[in-house]
GROMACS .gro file of C-alpha atoms in nm:
model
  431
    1UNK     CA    1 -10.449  -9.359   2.113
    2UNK     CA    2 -10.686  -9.136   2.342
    3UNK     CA    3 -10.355  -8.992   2.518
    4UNK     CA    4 -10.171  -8.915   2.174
    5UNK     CA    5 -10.497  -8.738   2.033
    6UNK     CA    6 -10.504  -8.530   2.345
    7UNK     CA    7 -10.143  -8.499   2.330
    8UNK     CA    8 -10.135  -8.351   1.991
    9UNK     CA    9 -10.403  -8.061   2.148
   10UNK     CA   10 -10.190  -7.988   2.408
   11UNK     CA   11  -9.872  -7.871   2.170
   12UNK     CA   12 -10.119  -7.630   1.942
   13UNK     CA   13  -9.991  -7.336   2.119
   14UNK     CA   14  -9.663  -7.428   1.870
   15UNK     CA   15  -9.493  -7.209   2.087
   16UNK     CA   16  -9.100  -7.161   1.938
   17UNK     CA   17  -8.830  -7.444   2.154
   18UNK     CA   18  -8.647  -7.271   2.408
   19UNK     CA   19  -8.345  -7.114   2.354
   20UNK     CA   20  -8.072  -6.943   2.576
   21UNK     CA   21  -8.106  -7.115   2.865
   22UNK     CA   22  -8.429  -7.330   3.059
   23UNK     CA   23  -8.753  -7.131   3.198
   24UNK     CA   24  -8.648  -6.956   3.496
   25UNK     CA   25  -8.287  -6.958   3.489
   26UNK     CA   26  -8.087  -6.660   3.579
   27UNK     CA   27  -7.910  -6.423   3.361
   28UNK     CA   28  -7.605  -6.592   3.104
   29UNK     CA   29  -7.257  -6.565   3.256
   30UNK     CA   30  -7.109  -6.252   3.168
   31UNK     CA   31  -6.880  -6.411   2.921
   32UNK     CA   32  -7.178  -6.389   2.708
   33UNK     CA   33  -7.090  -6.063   2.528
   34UNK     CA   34  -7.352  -5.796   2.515
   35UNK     CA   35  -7.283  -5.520   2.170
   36UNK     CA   36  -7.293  -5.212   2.105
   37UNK     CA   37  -7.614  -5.274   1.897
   38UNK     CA   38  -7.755  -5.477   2.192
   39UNK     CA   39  -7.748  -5.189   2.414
   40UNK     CA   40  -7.906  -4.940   2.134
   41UNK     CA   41  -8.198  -5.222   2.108
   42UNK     CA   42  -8.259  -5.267   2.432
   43UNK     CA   43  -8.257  -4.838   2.446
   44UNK     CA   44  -8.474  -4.810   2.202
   45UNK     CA   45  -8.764  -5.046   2.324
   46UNK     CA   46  -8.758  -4.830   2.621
   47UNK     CA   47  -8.784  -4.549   2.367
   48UNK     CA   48  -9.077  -4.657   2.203
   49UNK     CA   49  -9.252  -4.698   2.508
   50UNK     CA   50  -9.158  -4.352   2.577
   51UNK     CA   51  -8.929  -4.509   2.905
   52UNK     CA   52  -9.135  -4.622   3.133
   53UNK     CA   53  -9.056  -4.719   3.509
   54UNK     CA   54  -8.897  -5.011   3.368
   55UNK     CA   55  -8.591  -5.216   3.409
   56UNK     CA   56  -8.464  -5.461   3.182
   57UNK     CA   57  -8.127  -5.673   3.281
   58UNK     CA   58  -7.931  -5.793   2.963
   59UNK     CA   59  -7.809  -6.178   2.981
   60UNK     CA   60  -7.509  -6.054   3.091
   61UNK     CA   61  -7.639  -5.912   3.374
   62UNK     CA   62  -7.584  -5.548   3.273
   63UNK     CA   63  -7.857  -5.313   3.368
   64UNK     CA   64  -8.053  -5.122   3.097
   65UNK     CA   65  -8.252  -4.888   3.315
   66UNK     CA   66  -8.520  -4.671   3.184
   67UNK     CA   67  -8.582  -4.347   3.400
   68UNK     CA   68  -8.491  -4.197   3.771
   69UNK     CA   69  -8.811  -4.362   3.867
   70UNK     CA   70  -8.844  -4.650   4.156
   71UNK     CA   71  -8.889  -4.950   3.885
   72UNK     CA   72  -9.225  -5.101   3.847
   73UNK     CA   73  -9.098  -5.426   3.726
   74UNK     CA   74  -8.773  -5.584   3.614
   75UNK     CA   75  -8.775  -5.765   3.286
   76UNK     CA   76  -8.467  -6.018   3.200
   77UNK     CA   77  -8.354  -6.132   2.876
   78UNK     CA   78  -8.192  -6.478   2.815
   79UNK     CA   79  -8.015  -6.393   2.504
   80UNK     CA   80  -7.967  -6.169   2.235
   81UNK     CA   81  -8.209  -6.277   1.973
   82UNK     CA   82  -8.505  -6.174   2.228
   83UNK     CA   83  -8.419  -5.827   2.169
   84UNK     CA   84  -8.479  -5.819   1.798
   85UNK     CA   85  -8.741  -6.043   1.771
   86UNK     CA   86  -8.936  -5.779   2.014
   87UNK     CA   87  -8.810  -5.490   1.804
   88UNK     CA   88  -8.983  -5.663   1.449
   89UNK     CA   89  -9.307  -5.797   1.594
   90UNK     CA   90  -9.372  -5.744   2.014
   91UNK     CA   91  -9.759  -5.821   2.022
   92UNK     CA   92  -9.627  -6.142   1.909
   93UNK     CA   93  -9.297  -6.230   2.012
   94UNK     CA   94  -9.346  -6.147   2.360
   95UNK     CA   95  -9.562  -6.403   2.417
   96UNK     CA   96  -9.366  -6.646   2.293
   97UNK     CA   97  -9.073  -6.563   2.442
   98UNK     CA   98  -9.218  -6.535   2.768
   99UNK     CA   99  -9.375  -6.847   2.714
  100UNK     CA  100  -9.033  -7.029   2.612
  101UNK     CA  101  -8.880  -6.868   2.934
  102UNK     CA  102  -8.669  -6.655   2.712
  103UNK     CA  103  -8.844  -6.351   2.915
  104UNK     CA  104  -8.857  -6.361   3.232
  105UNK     CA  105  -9.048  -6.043   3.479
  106UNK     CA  106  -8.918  -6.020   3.788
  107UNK     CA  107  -9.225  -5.786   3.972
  108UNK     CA  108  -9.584  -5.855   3.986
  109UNK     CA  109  -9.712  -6.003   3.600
  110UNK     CA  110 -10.047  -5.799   3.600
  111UNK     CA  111  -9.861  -5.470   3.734
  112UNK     CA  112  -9.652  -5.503   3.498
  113UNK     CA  113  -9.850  -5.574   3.173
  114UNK     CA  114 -10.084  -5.260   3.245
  115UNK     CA  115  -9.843  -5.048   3.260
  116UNK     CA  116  -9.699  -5.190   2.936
  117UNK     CA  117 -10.066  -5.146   2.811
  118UNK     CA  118 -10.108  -4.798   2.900
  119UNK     CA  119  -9.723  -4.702   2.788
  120UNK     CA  120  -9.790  -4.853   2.428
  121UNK     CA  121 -10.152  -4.687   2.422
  122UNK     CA  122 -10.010  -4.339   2.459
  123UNK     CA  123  -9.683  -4.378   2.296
  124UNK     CA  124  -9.704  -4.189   1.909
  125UNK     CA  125  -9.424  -4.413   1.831
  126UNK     CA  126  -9.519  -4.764   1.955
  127UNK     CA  127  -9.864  -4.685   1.777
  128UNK     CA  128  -9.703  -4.572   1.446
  129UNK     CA  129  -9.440  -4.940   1.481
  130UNK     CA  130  -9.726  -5.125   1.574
  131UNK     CA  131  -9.998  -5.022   1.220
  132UNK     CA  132  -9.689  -5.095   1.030
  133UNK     CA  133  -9.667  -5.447   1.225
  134UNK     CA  134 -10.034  -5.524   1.179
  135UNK     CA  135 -10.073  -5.461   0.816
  136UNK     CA  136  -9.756  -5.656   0.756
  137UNK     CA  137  -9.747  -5.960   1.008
  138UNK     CA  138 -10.079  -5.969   1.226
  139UNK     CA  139 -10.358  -6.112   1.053
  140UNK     CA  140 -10.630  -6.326   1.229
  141UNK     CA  141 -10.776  -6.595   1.111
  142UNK     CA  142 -11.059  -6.655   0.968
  143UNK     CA  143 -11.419  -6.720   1.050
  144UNK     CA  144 -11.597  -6.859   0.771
  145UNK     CA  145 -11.844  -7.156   0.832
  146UNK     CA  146 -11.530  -7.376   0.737
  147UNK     CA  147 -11.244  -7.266   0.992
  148UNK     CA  148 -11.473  -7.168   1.233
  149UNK     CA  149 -11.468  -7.530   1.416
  150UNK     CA  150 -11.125  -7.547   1.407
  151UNK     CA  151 -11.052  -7.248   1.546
  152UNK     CA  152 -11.313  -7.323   1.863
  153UNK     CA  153 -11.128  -7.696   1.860
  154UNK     CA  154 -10.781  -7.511   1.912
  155UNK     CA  155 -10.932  -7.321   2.228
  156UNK     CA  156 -11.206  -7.497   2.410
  157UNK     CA  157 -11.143  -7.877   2.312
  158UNK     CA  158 -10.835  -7.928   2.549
  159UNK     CA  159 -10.981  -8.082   2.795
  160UNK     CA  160 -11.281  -7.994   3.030
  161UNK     CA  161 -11.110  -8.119   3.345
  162UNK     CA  162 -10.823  -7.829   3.285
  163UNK     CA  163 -11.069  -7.604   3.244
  164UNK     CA  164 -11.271  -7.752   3.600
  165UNK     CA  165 -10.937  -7.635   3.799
  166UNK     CA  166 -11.019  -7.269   3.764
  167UNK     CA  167 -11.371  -7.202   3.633
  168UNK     CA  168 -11.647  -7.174   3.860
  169UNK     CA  169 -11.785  -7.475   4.052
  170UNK     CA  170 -12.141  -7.500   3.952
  171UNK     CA  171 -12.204  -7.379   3.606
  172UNK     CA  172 -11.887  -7.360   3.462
  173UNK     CA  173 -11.925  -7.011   3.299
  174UNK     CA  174 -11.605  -6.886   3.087
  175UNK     CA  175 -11.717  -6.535   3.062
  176UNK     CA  176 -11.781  -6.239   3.296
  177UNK     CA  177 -11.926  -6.295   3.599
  178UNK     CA  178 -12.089  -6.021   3.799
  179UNK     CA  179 -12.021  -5.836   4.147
  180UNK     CA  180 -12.322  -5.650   4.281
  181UNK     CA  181 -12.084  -5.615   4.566
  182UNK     CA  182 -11.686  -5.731   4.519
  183UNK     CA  183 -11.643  -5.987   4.858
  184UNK     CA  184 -11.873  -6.221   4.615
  185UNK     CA  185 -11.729  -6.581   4.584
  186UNK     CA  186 -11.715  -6.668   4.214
  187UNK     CA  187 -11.944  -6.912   4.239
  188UNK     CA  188 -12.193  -6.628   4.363
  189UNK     CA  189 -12.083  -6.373   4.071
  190UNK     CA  190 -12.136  -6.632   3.820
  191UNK     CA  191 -12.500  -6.691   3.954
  192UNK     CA  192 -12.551  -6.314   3.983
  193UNK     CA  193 -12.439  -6.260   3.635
  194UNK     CA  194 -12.692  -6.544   3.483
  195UNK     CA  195 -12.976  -6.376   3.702
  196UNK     CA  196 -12.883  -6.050   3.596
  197UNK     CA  197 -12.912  -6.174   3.215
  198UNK     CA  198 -13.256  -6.351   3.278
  199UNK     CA  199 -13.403  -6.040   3.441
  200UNK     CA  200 -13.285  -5.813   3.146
  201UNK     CA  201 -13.434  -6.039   2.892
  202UNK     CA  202 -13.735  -6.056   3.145
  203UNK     CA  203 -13.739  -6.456   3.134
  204UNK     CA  204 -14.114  -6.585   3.178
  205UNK     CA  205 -14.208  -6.975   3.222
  206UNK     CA  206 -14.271  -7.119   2.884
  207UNK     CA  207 -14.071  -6.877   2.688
  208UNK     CA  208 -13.879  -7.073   2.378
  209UNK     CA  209 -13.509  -6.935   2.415
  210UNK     CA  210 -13.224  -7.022   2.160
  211UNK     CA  211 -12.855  -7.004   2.301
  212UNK     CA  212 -12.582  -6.920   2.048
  213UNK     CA  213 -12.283  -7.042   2.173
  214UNK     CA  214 -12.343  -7.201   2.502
  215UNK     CA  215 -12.015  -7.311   2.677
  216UNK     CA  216 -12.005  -7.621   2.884
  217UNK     CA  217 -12.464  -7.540   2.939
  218UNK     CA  218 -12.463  -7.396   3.262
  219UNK     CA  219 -12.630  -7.098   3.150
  220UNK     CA  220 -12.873  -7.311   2.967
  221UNK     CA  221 -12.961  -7.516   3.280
  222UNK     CA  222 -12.977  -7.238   3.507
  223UNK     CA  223 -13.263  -7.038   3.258
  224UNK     CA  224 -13.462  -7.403   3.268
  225UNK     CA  225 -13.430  -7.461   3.653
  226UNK     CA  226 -13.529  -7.122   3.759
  227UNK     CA  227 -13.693  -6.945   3.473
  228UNK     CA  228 -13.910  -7.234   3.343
  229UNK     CA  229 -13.819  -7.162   3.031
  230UNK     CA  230 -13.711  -7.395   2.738
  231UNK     CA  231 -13.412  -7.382   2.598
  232UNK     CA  232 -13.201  -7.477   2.295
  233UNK     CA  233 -12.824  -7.417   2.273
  234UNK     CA  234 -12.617  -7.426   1.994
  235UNK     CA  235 -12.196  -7.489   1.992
  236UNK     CA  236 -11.954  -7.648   1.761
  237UNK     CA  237 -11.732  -7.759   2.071
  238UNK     CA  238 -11.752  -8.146   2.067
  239UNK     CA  239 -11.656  -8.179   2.415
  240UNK     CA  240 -11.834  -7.911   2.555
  241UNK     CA  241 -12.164  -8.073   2.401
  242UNK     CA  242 -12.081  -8.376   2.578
  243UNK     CA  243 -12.017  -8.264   2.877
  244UNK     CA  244 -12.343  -8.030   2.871
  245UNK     CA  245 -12.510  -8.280   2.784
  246UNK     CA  246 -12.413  -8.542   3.056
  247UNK     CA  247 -12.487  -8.236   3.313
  248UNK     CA  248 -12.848  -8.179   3.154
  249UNK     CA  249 -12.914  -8.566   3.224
  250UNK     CA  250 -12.764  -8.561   3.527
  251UNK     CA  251 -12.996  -8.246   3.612
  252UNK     CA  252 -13.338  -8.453   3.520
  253UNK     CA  253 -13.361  -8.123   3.234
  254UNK     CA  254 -13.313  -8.303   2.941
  255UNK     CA  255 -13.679  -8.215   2.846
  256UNK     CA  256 -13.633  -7.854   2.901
  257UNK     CA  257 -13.294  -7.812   2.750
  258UNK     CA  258 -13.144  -7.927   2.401
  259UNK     CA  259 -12.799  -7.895   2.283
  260UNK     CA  260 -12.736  -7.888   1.942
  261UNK     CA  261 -12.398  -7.949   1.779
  262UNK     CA  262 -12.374  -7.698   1.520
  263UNK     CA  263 -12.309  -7.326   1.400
  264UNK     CA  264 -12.499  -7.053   1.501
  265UNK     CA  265 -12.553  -6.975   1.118
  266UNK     CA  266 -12.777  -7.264   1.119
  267UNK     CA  267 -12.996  -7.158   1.379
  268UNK     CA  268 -13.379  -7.264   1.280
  269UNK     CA  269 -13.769  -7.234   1.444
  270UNK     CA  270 -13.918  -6.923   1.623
  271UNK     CA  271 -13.808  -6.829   1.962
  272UNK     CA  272 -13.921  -6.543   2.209
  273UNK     CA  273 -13.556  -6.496   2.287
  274UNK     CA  274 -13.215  -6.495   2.139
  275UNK     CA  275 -12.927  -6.471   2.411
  276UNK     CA  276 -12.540  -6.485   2.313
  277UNK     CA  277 -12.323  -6.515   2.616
  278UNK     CA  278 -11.942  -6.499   2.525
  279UNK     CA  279 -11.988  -6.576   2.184
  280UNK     CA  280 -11.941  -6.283   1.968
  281UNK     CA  281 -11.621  -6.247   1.999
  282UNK     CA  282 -11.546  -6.596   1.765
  283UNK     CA  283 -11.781  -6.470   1.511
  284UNK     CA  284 -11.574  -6.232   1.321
  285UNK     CA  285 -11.653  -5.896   1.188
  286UNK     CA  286 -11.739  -5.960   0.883
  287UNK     CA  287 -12.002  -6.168   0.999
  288UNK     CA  288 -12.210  -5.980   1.155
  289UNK     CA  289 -12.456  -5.892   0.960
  290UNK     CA  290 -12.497  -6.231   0.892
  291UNK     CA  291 -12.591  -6.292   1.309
  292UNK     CA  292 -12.839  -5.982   1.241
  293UNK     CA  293 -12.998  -6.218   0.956
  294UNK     CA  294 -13.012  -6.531   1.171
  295UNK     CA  295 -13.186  -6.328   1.466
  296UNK     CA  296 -13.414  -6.195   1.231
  297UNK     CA  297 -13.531  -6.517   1.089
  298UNK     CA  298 -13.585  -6.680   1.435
  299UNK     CA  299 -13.695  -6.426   1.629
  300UNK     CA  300 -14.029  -6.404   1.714
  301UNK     CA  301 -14.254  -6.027   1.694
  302UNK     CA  302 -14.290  -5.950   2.044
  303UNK     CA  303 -13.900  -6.093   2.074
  304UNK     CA  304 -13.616  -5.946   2.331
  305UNK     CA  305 -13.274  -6.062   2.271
  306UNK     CA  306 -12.912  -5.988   2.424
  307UNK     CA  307 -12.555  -6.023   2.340
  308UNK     CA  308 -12.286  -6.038   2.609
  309UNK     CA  309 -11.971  -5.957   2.460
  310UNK     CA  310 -11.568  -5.858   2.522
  311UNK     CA  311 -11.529  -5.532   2.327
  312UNK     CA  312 -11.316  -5.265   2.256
  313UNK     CA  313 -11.353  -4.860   2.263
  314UNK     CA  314 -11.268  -4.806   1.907
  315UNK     CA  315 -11.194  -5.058   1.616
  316UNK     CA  316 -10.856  -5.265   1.724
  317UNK     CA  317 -10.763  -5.600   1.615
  318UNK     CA  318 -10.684  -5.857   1.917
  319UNK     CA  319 -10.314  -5.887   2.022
  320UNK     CA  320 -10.159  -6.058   1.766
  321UNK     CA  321 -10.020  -6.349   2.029
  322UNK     CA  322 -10.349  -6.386   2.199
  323UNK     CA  323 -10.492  -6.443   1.832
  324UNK     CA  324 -10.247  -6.678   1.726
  325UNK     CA  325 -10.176  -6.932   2.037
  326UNK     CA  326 -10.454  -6.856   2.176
  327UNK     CA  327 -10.823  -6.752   2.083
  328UNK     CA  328 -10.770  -6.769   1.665
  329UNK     CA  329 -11.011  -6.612   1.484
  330UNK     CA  330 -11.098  -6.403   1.783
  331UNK     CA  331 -11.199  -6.014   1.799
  332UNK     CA  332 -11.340  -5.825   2.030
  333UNK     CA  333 -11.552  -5.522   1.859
  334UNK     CA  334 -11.626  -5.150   1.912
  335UNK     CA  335 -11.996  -5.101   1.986
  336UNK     CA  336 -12.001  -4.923   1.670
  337UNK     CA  337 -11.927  -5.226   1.481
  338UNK     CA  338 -12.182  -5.442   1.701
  339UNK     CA  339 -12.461  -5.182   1.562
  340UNK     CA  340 -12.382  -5.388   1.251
  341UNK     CA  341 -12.609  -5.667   1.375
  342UNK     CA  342 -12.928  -5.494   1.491
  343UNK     CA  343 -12.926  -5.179   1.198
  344UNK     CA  344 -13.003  -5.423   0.921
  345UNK     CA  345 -13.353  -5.559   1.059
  346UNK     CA  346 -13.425  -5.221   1.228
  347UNK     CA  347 -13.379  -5.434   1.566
  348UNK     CA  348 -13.436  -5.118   1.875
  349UNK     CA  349 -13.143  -5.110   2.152
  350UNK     CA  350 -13.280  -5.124   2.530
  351UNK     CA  351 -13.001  -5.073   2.707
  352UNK     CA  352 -12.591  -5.093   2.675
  353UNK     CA  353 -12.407  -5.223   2.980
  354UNK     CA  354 -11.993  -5.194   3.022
  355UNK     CA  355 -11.922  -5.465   3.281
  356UNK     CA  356 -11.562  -5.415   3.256
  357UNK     CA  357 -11.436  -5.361   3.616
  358UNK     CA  358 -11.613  -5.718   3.678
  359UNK     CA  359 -11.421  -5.906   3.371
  360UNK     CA  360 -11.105  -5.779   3.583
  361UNK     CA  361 -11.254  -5.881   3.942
  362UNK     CA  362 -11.400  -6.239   3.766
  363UNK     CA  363 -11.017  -6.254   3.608
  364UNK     CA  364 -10.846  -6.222   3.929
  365UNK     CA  365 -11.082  -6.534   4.024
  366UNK     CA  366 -10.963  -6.733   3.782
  367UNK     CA  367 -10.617  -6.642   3.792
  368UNK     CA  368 -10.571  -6.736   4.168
  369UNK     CA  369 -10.775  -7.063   4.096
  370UNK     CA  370 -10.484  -7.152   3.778
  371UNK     CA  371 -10.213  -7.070   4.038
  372UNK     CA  372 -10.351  -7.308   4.262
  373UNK     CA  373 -10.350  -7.580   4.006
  374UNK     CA  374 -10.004  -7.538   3.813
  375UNK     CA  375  -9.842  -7.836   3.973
  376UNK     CA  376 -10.172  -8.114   3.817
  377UNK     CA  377 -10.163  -7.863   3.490
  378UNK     CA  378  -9.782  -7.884   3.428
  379UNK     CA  379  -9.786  -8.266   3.452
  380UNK     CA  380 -10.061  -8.297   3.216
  381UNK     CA  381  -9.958  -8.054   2.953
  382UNK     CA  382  -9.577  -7.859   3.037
  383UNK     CA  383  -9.404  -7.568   3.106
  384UNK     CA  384  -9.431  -7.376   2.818
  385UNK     CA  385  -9.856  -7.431   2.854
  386UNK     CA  386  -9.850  -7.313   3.173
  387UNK     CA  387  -9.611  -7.010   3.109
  388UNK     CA  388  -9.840  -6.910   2.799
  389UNK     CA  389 -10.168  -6.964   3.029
  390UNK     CA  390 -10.045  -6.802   3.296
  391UNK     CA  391  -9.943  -6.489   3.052
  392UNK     CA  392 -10.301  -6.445   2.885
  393UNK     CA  393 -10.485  -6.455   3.223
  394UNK     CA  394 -10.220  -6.220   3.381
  395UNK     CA  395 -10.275  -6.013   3.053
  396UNK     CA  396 -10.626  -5.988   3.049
  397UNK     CA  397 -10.710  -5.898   3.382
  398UNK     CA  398 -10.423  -5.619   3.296
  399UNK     CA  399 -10.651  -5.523   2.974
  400UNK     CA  400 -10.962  -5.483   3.147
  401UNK     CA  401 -10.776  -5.301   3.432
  402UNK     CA  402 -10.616  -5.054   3.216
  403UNK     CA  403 -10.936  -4.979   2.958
  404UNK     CA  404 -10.799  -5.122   2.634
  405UNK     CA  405 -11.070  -5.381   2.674
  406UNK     CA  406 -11.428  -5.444   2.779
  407UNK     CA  407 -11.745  -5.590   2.866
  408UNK     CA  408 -12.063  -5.546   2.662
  409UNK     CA  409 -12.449  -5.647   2.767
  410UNK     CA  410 -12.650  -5.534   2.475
  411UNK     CA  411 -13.038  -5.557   2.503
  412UNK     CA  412 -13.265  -5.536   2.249
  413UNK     CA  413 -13.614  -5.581   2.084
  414UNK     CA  414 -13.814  -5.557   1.799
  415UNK     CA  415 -13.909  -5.221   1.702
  416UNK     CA  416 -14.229  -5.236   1.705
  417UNK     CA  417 -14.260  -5.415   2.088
  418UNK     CA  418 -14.414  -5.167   2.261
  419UNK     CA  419 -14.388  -5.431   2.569
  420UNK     CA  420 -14.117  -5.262   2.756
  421UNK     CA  421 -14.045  -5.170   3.146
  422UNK     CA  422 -14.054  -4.819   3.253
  423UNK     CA  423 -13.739  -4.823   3.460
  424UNK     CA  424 -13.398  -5.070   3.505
  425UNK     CA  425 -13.612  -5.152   3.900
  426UNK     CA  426 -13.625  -5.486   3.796
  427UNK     CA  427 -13.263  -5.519   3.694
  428UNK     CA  428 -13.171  -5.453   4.078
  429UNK     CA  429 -13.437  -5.643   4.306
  430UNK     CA  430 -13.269  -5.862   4.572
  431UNK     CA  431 -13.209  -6.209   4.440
   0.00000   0.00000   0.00000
């Protein structure tokens, strides 16, 4: 019964059945016939991305080359459906077809997806298509106190031991780690990035800290072990709580950390700090002022807080696949937007950090470490998992590389704390 539950996780993508051939197969014979409106198609994606140093390869075989320029990548289509499927919708049919091994890129992945990136971010008519596509198809979820569990469930709930192949050994962080210097190990980044949190907040024994959104509690454990603080977390991830519980017990800091099972909206007591770590990004924006109310109510006078977040440099909805198969309900604001939570109680901003360079570096971690494990992941799940897995790392580090995404430390206060440093020297003393 256990298996079939898990099972029925596994196939949430709902990625579309292949079609045209299995993952990885080469092009159709060339008996497959390839039309007139094929070729203009296949043109006119080129077009739209204003022809980049691209090269796709019809199922045919024939050659639909962009420019003069030495190709950066060769992409391969199995059949002829791909072609307008990417023409009415490509922030979401591309991952799926990729995923069902319809697409195939012959070339490196992450090369190839920031160019694709930067092409559609400074092509008029991509960005004209792509409105029109949004207001018509691309609409997230929502994040109301209702769908907001199942939309963590469809991410984070498939199993902690796929997520142990690739995350960091010790404290299991999902979210930006940080490089004071870039030959760090991940294991070392993550640490540096939870120090580099605690010192911003300032982190004194006995502090009362509240966690929204705490991942699988490493954070959580490592503010109690070295901070001396006390801590309680808040998730709505079943098996996360479990597992960060077990750890906690494990840790002999069950007395210094609790995990609570529940929404952030139903935060409650007086803390001297709020801290958000990865977690703003499944809120929603229309909730926001709603976090500004809850970090009013349980923040205490003299309170600092902080919100670690993936962001954007202007208002943008996620990419529509990411949103579906994904992350639902997911977005990743402007900072503009994020002012939405601190303006209502008059809340004072310390100090804005873009960490973005070190999403792609942490990213890179990760990727290598999914790599490594395809063979164990395949087994458990299949191809089409690992395809689709493989395509939203490979796609984020390309975000973050090409500056259509990033990294957000906000730090903030009270207004009326007066209980501030005089310089960032503490930020940056050796660990």
């Amino acid at each position: 019964m256990e298996k079939d539950v898990q099972k029925s996780r596994l196939t949430s993508l709902n990625i579309p059945a292949l079609a045209g051939g299995r993952a990885g197969s080469g092009p159709l014979p060339s008996s497959s016939r390839v039309s007139v409106l094929d070729r203009w198609m296949a043109r006119k994606l080129l077009d739209l991305l204003d022809d980049p140093p691209l090269t796709f390869v019809l199922w045919n075989g024939e050659i639909i080359p962009s420019t003069d320029k030495a190709s950066v990548a060769r992409v391969l289509f199995r059949d002829g459906e791909v072609l307008q499927k990417l023409l009415v919708n490509p922030a979401l049919h591309f991952g799926d077809l990729y995923s069902a091994g319809r697409i195939e890129v012959e070339g490196d992945l992450v090369e190839f997806l920031v160019l694709a990136y930067r092409a559609a971010g400074s092509s008029p008519k991509y960005q004209k298509l792509k409105e029109a596509q949004t207001r018509l198809f691309n609409r997230p979820r929502s994040n109301r106190l209702a769908d907001s569990r199942d939309n963590i469930h469809h991410h984070y709930d498939i199993g902690n031991d796929f997520y142990e192949l690739w995350l960091d050994r010790e404290a299991m962080q999902y979210t930006c780690a940080y490089f004071p210097t870039p030959d760090l190990t991940l294991e070392q980044a993550q640490r540096a990035k939870m120090d580099h949190v605690c010192r911003k907040l300032r982190l004194r024994p006995g502090d009362r800290v509240v966690e929204a959104g705490c991942g699988w509690g490493g954070f959580a454990l490592h503010m109690a072990r070295y901070y001396g603080v006390k801590v309680r977390s808040y998730n709505i991830s079943h098996q996360q709580i479990l597992y960060a519980r077990e750890r906690a017990r494990a840790a002999g800091l069950g007395d210094s950390v609790e995990y609570v099972e529940d929404d952030y909206r139903n935060i409650s007591g007086e803390f001297d700090v709020f801290v958000s770590v990865g977690m703003l990004e499944h809120v929603g924006r229309d909730n926001y002022v709603a976090l500004g109310d809850v970090i009013n109510r349980c923040l205490a006078p003299q309170g600092r807080g902080l919100i670690h977040s993936i962001g954007r440099n202007k208002p943008e909805r996620l990419n529509a696949w990411i949103e579906k198969r994904i992350f639902p309900g997911g977005y990743p604001p402007a900072l503009s937007e994020m002012m939405d939570i601190f303006e209502s109680h008059d809340f004072s901003v310390l100090d804005i950090e873009n960490l973005r360079l070190h999403y792609a570096r942490t990213l890179e971690h990760w990727f290598e470490r999914f790599e490594q494990g395809v063979d164990k992941i395949e087994k458990k799940y299949d191809s089409a998992f690992v395809r689709a897995w493989r395509l939203y790392l490979a796609g984020s580090i390309a975000g973050f590389s090409a500056g259509t995404m990033q990294l957000f430390q906000i730090l903030f206060t009270r207004a009326a704390n007066n209980d501030l440093p005089w310089s960032r020297a503490h930020l940056y003393r050796e660990s």
